[in-house]
């Protein structure tokens, strides 16, 4: 059974700090790993990673995948209060359906 | 296209009642997924459709749950004889899985979630 574990469960930082979120996974027929940000509603897409070692960046957010060690990290630099959210990691399998298996999420609270 | 739309946004029901949720996917997407998310957890896969065919159902989907996508467009998720344990956020997502759009071959893209329906069973 596919499995995704995220750490830490939650963290509290102050504006301007850098945070690193971890995601480890076990999946058969891996296709991609995705990061989502969830505030009060639906998860919103951040990154899709398919290849090891290639960093994806979007503003202050960046992410990288290690397919050998089966993990990914999401970095947020110069955090702002608007970064407060739950960050979800999910893996997508090539098996029929391309359904996503999610981790439990990391709750990030950025204090002013 | 305004994205994936779900209705209602919130539903409060008494235990034992039936409820039905609707999802309208992005129009050119041929795949539609239902997920359930309980407090403090990530979303869990329930079922998915390719066009009108329901191709996979999770073990989480008990006999009280049924989903349809009659014309390959919108989908409904019905829960019969609701229980308090059914209280959760029900998320719908859609994507395009390889095929032809305007006679051009497109590969997978665009896994987009709706805003969800929050169900509270009292």
CSV table of N, CA and C in Angstrom, one decimal, chain B:
chain,number,residue,atom,x,y,z
B,1,UNK,N,-13.8,29.2,-18.0
B,1,UNK,CA,-14.0,28.1,-17.1
B,1,UNK,C,-13.6,28.5,-15.7
B,2,UNK,N,-14.5,28.3,-14.7
B,2,UNK,CA,-14.1,28.8,-13.4
B,2,UNK,C,-13.5,27.8,-12.5
B,3,UNK,N,-13.1,26.6,-13.0
B,3,UNK,CA,-12.5,25.6,-12.2
B,3,UNK,C,-13.5,24.6,-11.8
B,4,UNK,N,-13.1,23.8,-10.8
B,4,UNK,CA,-14.0,22.7,-10.3
B,4,UNK,C,-15.0,23.3,-9.3
B,5,UNK,N,-16.2,23.0,-9.5
B,5,UNK,CA,-17.3,23.6,-8.6
B,5,UNK,C,-18.0,22.5,-7.8
B,6,UNK,N,-18.2,22.7,-6.5
B,6,UNK,CA,-18.8,21.7,-5.7
B,6,UNK,C,-20.0,22.4,-5.0
B,7,UNK,N,-21.1,21.7,-4.9
B,7,UNK,CA,-22.3,22.1,-4.1
B,7,UNK,C,-22.9,21.0,-3.3
B,8,UNK,N,-23.4,21.3,-2.2
B,8,UNK,CA,-23.3,22.6,-1.5
B,8,UNK,C,-22.0,22.8,-0.8
B,9,UNK,N,-21.7,23.9,-0.3
B,9,UNK,CA,-20.4,24.2,0.4
B,9,UNK,C,-20.5,23.5,1.8
B,10,UNK,N,-21.6,23.6,2.4
B,10,UNK,CA,-21.8,23.0,3.7
B,10,UNK,C,-23.1,22.3,3.8
B,11,UNK,N,-23.1,21.2,4.6
B,11,UNK,CA,-24.3,20.4,4.7
B,11,UNK,C,-24.3,19.9,6.2
B,12,UNK,N,-25.4,20.2,6.9
B,12,UNK,CA,-25.6,19.6,8.2
B,12,UNK,C,-26.8,18.7,8.1
B,13,UNK,N,-26.7,17.5,8.6
B,13,UNK,CA,-27.7,16.5,8.4
B,13,UNK,C,-27.8,15.7,9.7
B,14,UNK,N,-29.0,15.1,9.9
B,14,UNK,CA,-29.2,14.3,11.1
B,14,UNK,C,-28.8,12.9,10.7
B,15,UNK,N,-28.2,12.2,11.7
B,15,UNK,CA,-27.8,10.8,11.5
B,15,UNK,C,-29.0,10.0,10.9
B,16,UNK,N,-28.7,9.2,9.9
B,16,UNK,CA,-29.7,8.3,9.3
B,16,UNK,C,-30.3,8.9,8.0
B,17,UNK,N,-30.1,10.2,7.8
B,17,UNK,CA,-30.6,10.8,6.6
B,17,UNK,C,-29.6,10.5,5.4
B,18,UNK,N,-30.2,10.7,4.2
B,18,UNK,CA,-29.3,10.6,3.0
B,18,UNK,C,-28.9,12.0,2.6
B,19,UNK,N,-27.7,12.1,2.0
B,19,UNK,CA,-27.2,13.3,1.5
B,19,UNK,C,-26.6,13.1,0.1
B,20,UNK,N,-26.7,14.1,-0.7
B,20,UNK,CA,-26.1,14.0,-2.1
B,20,UNK,C,-25.3,15.3,-2.4
B,21,UNK,N,-24.1,15.1,-2.9
B,21,UNK,CA,-23.2,16.2,-3.2
B,21,UNK,C,-23.0,16.2,-4.7
B,22,UNK,N,-22.7,17.4,-5.3
B,22,UNK,CA,-22.5,17.5,-6.7
B,22,UNK,C,-21.2,18.1,-7.0
B,23,UNK,N,-20.5,17.7,-8.0
B,23,UNK,CA,-19.3,18.2,-8.5
B,23,UNK,C,-19.3,18.5,-10.0
B,24,UNK,N,-19.0,19.7,-10.4
B,24,UNK,CA,-18.9,20.1,-11.8
B,24,UNK,C,-17.4,20.3,-12.1
B,25,UNK,N,-16.8,19.4,-12.9
B,25,UNK,CA,-15.4,19.5,-13.2
B,25,UNK,C,-15.1,20.5,-14.2
B,26,UNK,N,-13.8,20.8,-14.4
B,26,UNK,CA,-13.4,21.6,-15.6
B,26,UNK,C,-13.8,20.9,-16.8
B,27,UNK,N,-14.4,21.7,-17.8
B,27,UNK,CA,-15.2,21.1,-18.9
B,27,UNK,C,-14.4,20.1,-19.7
B,28,UNK,N,-13.1,20.4,-20.0
B,28,UNK,CA,-12.4,19.5,-20.9
B,28,UNK,C,-11.7,18.4,-20.2
B,29,UNK,N,-11.9,18.3,-18.9
B,29,UNK,CA,-11.2,17.2,-18.1
B,29,UNK,C,-12.1,15.9,-18.2
B,30,UNK,N,-11.4,14.8,-18.5
B,30,UNK,CA,-12.1,13.6,-18.6
B,30,UNK,C,-12.1,12.7,-17.4
B,31,UNK,N,-11.3,13.1,-16.4
B,31,UNK,CA,-11.2,12.3,-15.2
B,31,UNK,C,-11.7,13.1,-14.0
B,32,UNK,N,-12.5,12.4,-13.1
B,32,UNK,CA,-13.0,13.1,-12.0
B,32,UNK,C,-12.8,12.2,-10.8
B,33,UNK,N,-12.4,12.8,-9.7
B,33,UNK,CA,-12.0,12.0,-8.5
B,33,UNK,C,-12.8,12.6,-7.3
B,34,UNK,N,-13.1,11.7,-6.4
B,34,UNK,CA,-13.6,12.1,-5.1
B,34,UNK,C,-12.7,11.7,-4.0
B,35,UNK,N,-12.4,12.6,-3.1
B,35,UNK,CA,-11.6,12.4,-1.9
B,35,UNK,C,-12.4,12.8,-0.6
B,36,UNK,N,-12.0,12.2,0.5
B,36,UNK,CA,-12.6,12.6,1.8
B,36,UNK,C,-11.4,13.1,2.7
B,37,UNK,N,-11.7,14.2,3.4
B,37,UNK,CA,-10.6,14.7,4.3
B,37,UNK,C,-11.2,14.9,5.7
B,38,UNK,N,-10.7,14.2,6.7
B,38,UNK,CA,-11.2,14.5,8.1
B,38,UNK,C,-10.2,15.4,8.7
B,39,UNK,N,-10.6,16.0,9.9
B,39,UNK,CA,-9.8,17.0,10.5
B,39,UNK,C,-8.4,16.5,10.9
B,40,UNK,N,-7.4,17.3,10.5
B,40,UNK,CA,-6.0,16.9,10.8
B,40,UNK,C,-5.4,15.8,10.0
B,41,UNK,N,-6.1,15.4,8.9
B,41,UNK,CA,-5.6,14.4,8.0
B,41,UNK,C,-5.5,14.9,6.6
B,42,UNK,N,-4.7,14.3,5.8
B,42,UNK,CA,-4.7,14.6,4.4
B,42,UNK,C,-5.9,13.9,3.7
B,43,UNK,N,-6.2,14.4,2.5
B,43,UNK,CA,-7.3,13.8,1.8
B,43,UNK,C,-7.1,12.3,1.5
B,44,UNK,N,-8.1,11.5,1.5
B,44,UNK,CA,-8.0,10.1,1.2
B,44,UNK,C,-8.9,9.8,-0.1
B,45,UNK,N,-8.3,9.0,-1.0
B,45,UNK,CA,-9.0,8.7,-2.2
B,45,UNK,C,-10.2,7.9,-2.0
B,46,UNK,N,-11.3,8.2,-2.6
B,46,UNK,CA,-12.6,7.4,-2.5
B,46,UNK,C,-12.9,6.7,-3.8
B,47,UNK,N,-12.9,7.4,-5.0
B,47,UNK,CA,-13.3,6.8,-6.2
B,47,UNK,C,-12.9,7.7,-7.4
B,48,UNK,N,-12.8,7.2,-8.6
B,48,UNK,CA,-12.6,8.1,-9.7
B,48,UNK,C,-13.4,7.5,-11.0
B,49,UNK,N,-13.6,8.5,-11.9
B,49,UNK,CA,-14.3,8.2,-13.1
B,49,UNK,C,-13.4,8.6,-14.3
B,50,UNK,N,-13.4,7.9,-15.3
B,50,UNK,CA,-12.9,8.3,-16.6
B,50,UNK,C,-14.1,8.4,-17.5
B,51,UNK,N,-14.4,9.6,-17.9
B,51,UNK,CA,-15.7,9.9,-18.6
B,51,UNK,C,-16.8,9.4,-17.7
B,52,UNK,N,-17.7,8.6,-18.2
B,52,UNK,CA,-18.8,8.2,-17.3
B,52,UNK,C,-18.5,6.9,-16.6
B,53,UNK,N,-17.4,6.2,-16.9
B,53,UNK,CA,-17.1,4.9,-16.2
B,53,UNK,C,-16.4,5.1,-14.9
B,54,UNK,N,-16.9,4.5,-13.9
B,54,UNK,CA,-16.3,4.4,-12.6
B,54,UNK,C,-15.3,3.3,-12.6
B,55,UNK,N,-14.0,3.7,-12.5
B,55,UNK,CA,-12.9,2.7,-12.8
B,55,UNK,C,-12.3,2.2,-11.5
B,56,UNK,N,-12.4,2.9,-10.4
B,56,UNK,CA,-11.8,2.4,-9.2
B,56,UNK,C,-12.6,2.9,-8.0
B,57,UNK,N,-12.7,2.0,-7.0
B,57,UNK,CA,-13.4,2.4,-5.7
B,57,UNK,C,-12.5,2.0,-4.6
B,58,UNK,N,-12.3,2.9,-3.6
B,58,UNK,CA,-11.4,2.6,-2.4
B,58,UNK,C,-12.2,1.7,-1.5
B,59,UNK,N,-11.5,1.0,-0.6
B,59,UNK,CA,-12.1,0.2,0.4
B,59,UNK,C,-12.9,1.1,1.4
B,60,UNK,N,-12.5,2.4,1.4
B,60,UNK,CA,-13.2,3.3,2.3
B,60,UNK,C,-14.6,3.5,1.9
B,61,UNK,N,-14.9,3.3,0.6
B,61,UNK,CA,-16.3,3.5,0.1
B,61,UNK,C,-17.2,2.3,0.4
B,62,UNK,N,-17.9,2.5,1.6
B,62,UNK,CA,-18.8,1.4,2.0
B,62,UNK,C,-20.0,1.4,1.1
B,63,UNK,N,-20.8,0.3,1.4
B,63,UNK,CA,-22.0,0.2,0.6
B,63,UNK,C,-23.0,1.3,0.7
B,64,UNK,N,-22.8,2.2,1.7
B,64,UNK,CA,-23.7,3.3,1.9
B,64,UNK,C,-23.4,4.5,0.9
B,65,UNK,N,-22.2,4.4,0.3
B,65,UNK,CA,-21.7,5.4,-0.6
B,65,UNK,C,-21.9,5.0,-2.0
B,66,UNK,N,-22.4,5.9,-2.8
B,66,UNK,CA,-22.5,5.6,-4.3
B,66,UNK,C,-22.2,6.9,-5.0
B,67,UNK,N,-21.5,6.7,-6.1
B,67,UNK,CA,-21.1,7.9,-7.0
B,67,UNK,C,-21.5,7.6,-8.4
B,68,UNK,N,-21.9,8.7,-9.1
B,68,UNK,CA,-22.2,8.5,-10.5
B,68,UNK,C,-21.7,9.7,-11.3
B,69,UNK,N,-21.5,9.4,-12.5
B,69,UNK,CA,-21.1,10.5,-13.5
B,69,UNK,C,-21.9,10.2,-14.8
B,70,UNK,N,-23.2,10.4,-14.8
B,70,UNK,CA,-24.0,9.8,-15.8
B,70,UNK,C,-23.7,10.2,-17.3
B,71,UNK,N,-23.3,11.4,-17.5
B,71,UNK,CA,-23.0,11.8,-18.9
B,71,UNK,C,-21.5,12.2,-19.1
B,72,UNK,N,-20.7,11.8,-18.1
B,72,UNK,CA,-19.3,12.1,-18.3
B,72,UNK,C,-19.0,13.5,-18.0
B,73,UNK,N,-19.9,14.2,-17.4
B,73,UNK,CA,-19.7,15.7,-17.1
B,73,UNK,C,-19.7,15.8,-15.6
B,74,UNK,N,-20.8,16.3,-15.0
B,74,UNK,CA,-20.8,16.4,-13.5
B,74,UNK,C,-20.9,15.0,-12.8
B,75,UNK,N,-20.7,15.0,-11.6
B,75,UNK,CA,-20.7,13.8,-10.8
B,75,UNK,C,-21.5,14.1,-9.5
B,76,UNK,N,-22.2,13.0,-9.0
B,76,UNK,CA,-22.8,13.1,-7.7
B,76,UNK,C,-22.2,12.0,-6.8
B,77,UNK,N,-22.2,12.4,-5.5
B,77,UNK,CA,-21.8,11.4,-4.5
B,77,UNK,C,-22.9,11.4,-3.4
B,78,UNK,N,-23.5,10.2,-3.3
B,78,UNK,CA,-24.6,10.1,-2.3
B,78,UNK,C,-24.1,9.2,-1.1
B,79,UNK,N,-24.5,9.6,0.0
B,79,UNK,CA,-24.3,8.8,1.3
B,79,UNK,C,-25.6,8.5,1.8
B,80,UNK,N,-25.9,7.2,2.0
B,80,UNK,CA,-27.2,6.8,2.6
B,80,UNK,C,-27.0,6.5,4.1
B,81,UNK,N,-28.1,6.8,4.8
B,81,UNK,CA,-28.1,6.4,6.2
B,81,UNK,C,-26.8,7.0,6.9
B,82,UNK,N,-26.6,8.3,6.8
B,82,UNK,CA,-25.4,8.9,7.3
B,82,UNK,C,-25.1,8.5,8.8
B,83,UNK,N,-23.8,8.5,9.1
B,83,UNK,CA,-23.4,8.2,10.4
B,83,UNK,C,-22.5,9.4,10.8
B,84,UNK,N,-22.3,9.5,12.1
B,84,UNK,CA,-21.4,10.6,12.6
B,84,UNK,C,-20.0,10.5,12.1
B,85,UNK,N,-19.5,9.3,11.8
B,85,UNK,CA,-18.2,9.1,11.3
B,85,UNK,C,-18.1,9.6,9.8
B,86,UNK,N,-19.2,9.9,9.2
B,86,UNK,CA,-19.1,10.4,7.8
B,86,UNK,C,-18.8,11.9,7.8
B,87,UNK,N,-18.8,12.5,8.9
B,87,UNK,CA,-18.5,14.0,9.0
B,87,UNK,C,-17.1,14.2,8.5
B,88,UNK,N,-17.0,15.0,7.5
B,88,UNK,CA,-15.7,15.2,6.8
B,88,UNK,C,-15.9,16.3,5.7
B,89,UNK,N,-14.8,16.7,5.1
B,89,UNK,CA,-14.8,17.5,3.9
B,89,UNK,C,-14.7,16.5,2.7
B,90,UNK,N,-15.6,16.6,1.8
B,90,UNK,CA,-15.6,15.8,0.6
B,90,UNK,C,-15.1,16.7,-0.6
B,91,UNK,N,-14.0,16.3,-1.1
B,91,UNK,CA,-13.3,17.0,-2.1
B,91,UNK,C,-13.4,16.3,-3.5
B,92,UNK,N,-13.7,17.1,-4.5
B,92,UNK,CA,-13.7,16.6,-5.8
B,92,UNK,C,-12.5,17.2,-6.6
B,93,UNK,N,-12.0,16.4,-7.5
B,93,UNK,CA,-10.9,17.0,-8.3
B,93,UNK,C,-11.1,16.5,-9.7
B,94,UNK,N,-10.6,17.2,-10.7
B,94,UNK,CA,-10.7,16.7,-12.1
B,94,UNK,C,-9.3,16.9,-12.8
B,95,UNK,N,-9.1,16.1,-13.8
B,95,UNK,CA,-7.8,16.1,-14.5
B,95,UNK,C,-8.1,15.7,-16.0
B,96,UNK,N,-7.1,16.0,-16.8
B,96,UNK,CA,-7.2,15.5,-18.2
B,96,UNK,C,-6.2,14.4,-18.3
B,97,UNK,N,-6.7,13.2,-18.7
B,97,UNK,CA,-5.8,12.1,-18.9
B,97,UNK,C,-5.7,11.9,-20.4
B,98,UNK,N,-4.6,11.5,-20.9
B,98,UNK,CA,-4.3,11.6,-22.4
B,98,UNK,C,-5.4,11.2,-23.3
B,99,UNK,N,-5.4,12.0,-24.4
B,99,UNK,CA,-6.5,11.9,-25.4
B,99,UNK,C,-6.4,13.0,-26.3
B,100,UNK,N,-7.4,13.2,-27.1
B,100,UNK,CA,-7.4,14.3,-28.1
B,100,UNK,C,-8.2,15.5,-27.7
B,101,UNK,N,-7.6,16.6,-27.8
B,101,UNK,CA,-8.4,17.9,-27.6
B,101,UNK,C,-8.1,18.7,-28.9
B,102,UNK,N,-9.2,19.0,-29.6
B,102,UNK,CA,-9.1,19.7,-30.9
B,102,UNK,C,-8.2,18.9,-31.9
B,103,UNK,N,-8.4,17.6,-31.9
B,103,UNK,CA,-7.6,16.7,-32.8
B,103,UNK,C,-6.1,16.7,-32.5
B,104,UNK,N,-5.7,17.2,-31.4
B,104,UNK,CA,-4.3,17.1,-31.0
B,104,UNK,C,-4.2,16.3,-29.8
B,105,UNK,N,-3.1,15.4,-29.8
B,105,UNK,CA,-2.9,14.6,-28.6
B,105,UNK,C,-2.4,15.3,-27.5
B,106,UNK,N,-3.1,15.2,-26.3
B,106,UNK,CA,-2.6,15.9,-25.1
B,106,UNK,C,-2.3,14.8,-24.1
B,107,UNK,N,-1.3,15.0,-23.3
B,107,UNK,CA,-1.0,14.0,-22.2
B,107,UNK,C,-1.6,14.5,-20.9
B,108,UNK,N,-1.3,13.9,-19.8
B,108,UNK,CA,-1.9,14.2,-18.5
B,108,UNK,C,-1.6,15.7,-18.1
B,109,UNK,N,-2.5,16.3,-17.6
B,109,UNK,CA,-2.3,17.6,-17.0
B,109,UNK,C,-3.4,18.0,-16.1
B,110,UNK,N,-3.2,19.0,-15.3
B,110,UNK,CA,-4.2,19.8,-14.6
B,110,UNK,C,-5.0,19.0,-13.5
B,111,UNK,N,-4.4,18.6,-12.5
B,111,UNK,CA,-5.1,17.9,-11.4
B,111,UNK,C,-5.6,19.1,-10.5
B,112,UNK,N,-6.9,19.4,-10.6
B,112,UNK,CA,-7.4,20.6,-9.9
B,112,UNK,C,-8.5,20.2,-8.9
B,113,UNK,N,-8.4,20.7,-7.7
B,113,UNK,CA,-9.4,20.4,-6.7
B,113,UNK,C,-10.5,21.5,-6.6
B,114,UNK,N,-11.7,21.1,-6.2
B,114,UNK,CA,-12.8,22.0,-5.9
B,114,UNK,C,-12.7,22.5,-4.5
B,115,UNK,N,-13.6,23.3,-4.0
B,115,UNK,CA,-13.5,23.9,-2.7
B,115,UNK,C,-14.1,23.0,-1.6
B,116,UNK,N,-14.7,21.9,-2.1
B,116,UNK,CA,-15.2,20.9,-1.1
B,116,UNK,C,-16.6,21.1,-0.6
B,117,UNK,N,-17.1,20.1,-0.1
B,117,UNK,CA,-18.4,20.1,0.6
B,117,UNK,C,-18.1,19.6,2.1
B,118,UNK,N,-18.4,20.5,3.0
B,118,UNK,CA,-18.2,20.1,4.4
B,118,UNK,C,-19.4,19.5,5.0
B,119,UNK,N,-19.4,18.2,5.3
B,119,UNK,CA,-20.6,17.5,5.9
B,119,UNK,C,-20.4,17.4,7.4
B,120,UNK,N,-21.5,17.7,8.1
B,120,UNK,CA,-21.6,17.5,9.5
B,120,UNK,C,-22.8,16.7,9.8
B,121,UNK,N,-22.6,15.5,10.4
B,121,UNK,CA,-23.7,14.6,10.8
B,121,UNK,C,-23.9,14.8,12.3
B,122,UNK,N,-25.1,15.2,12.7
B,122,UNK,CA,-25.4,15.4,14.1
B,122,UNK,C,-26.4,14.3,14.6
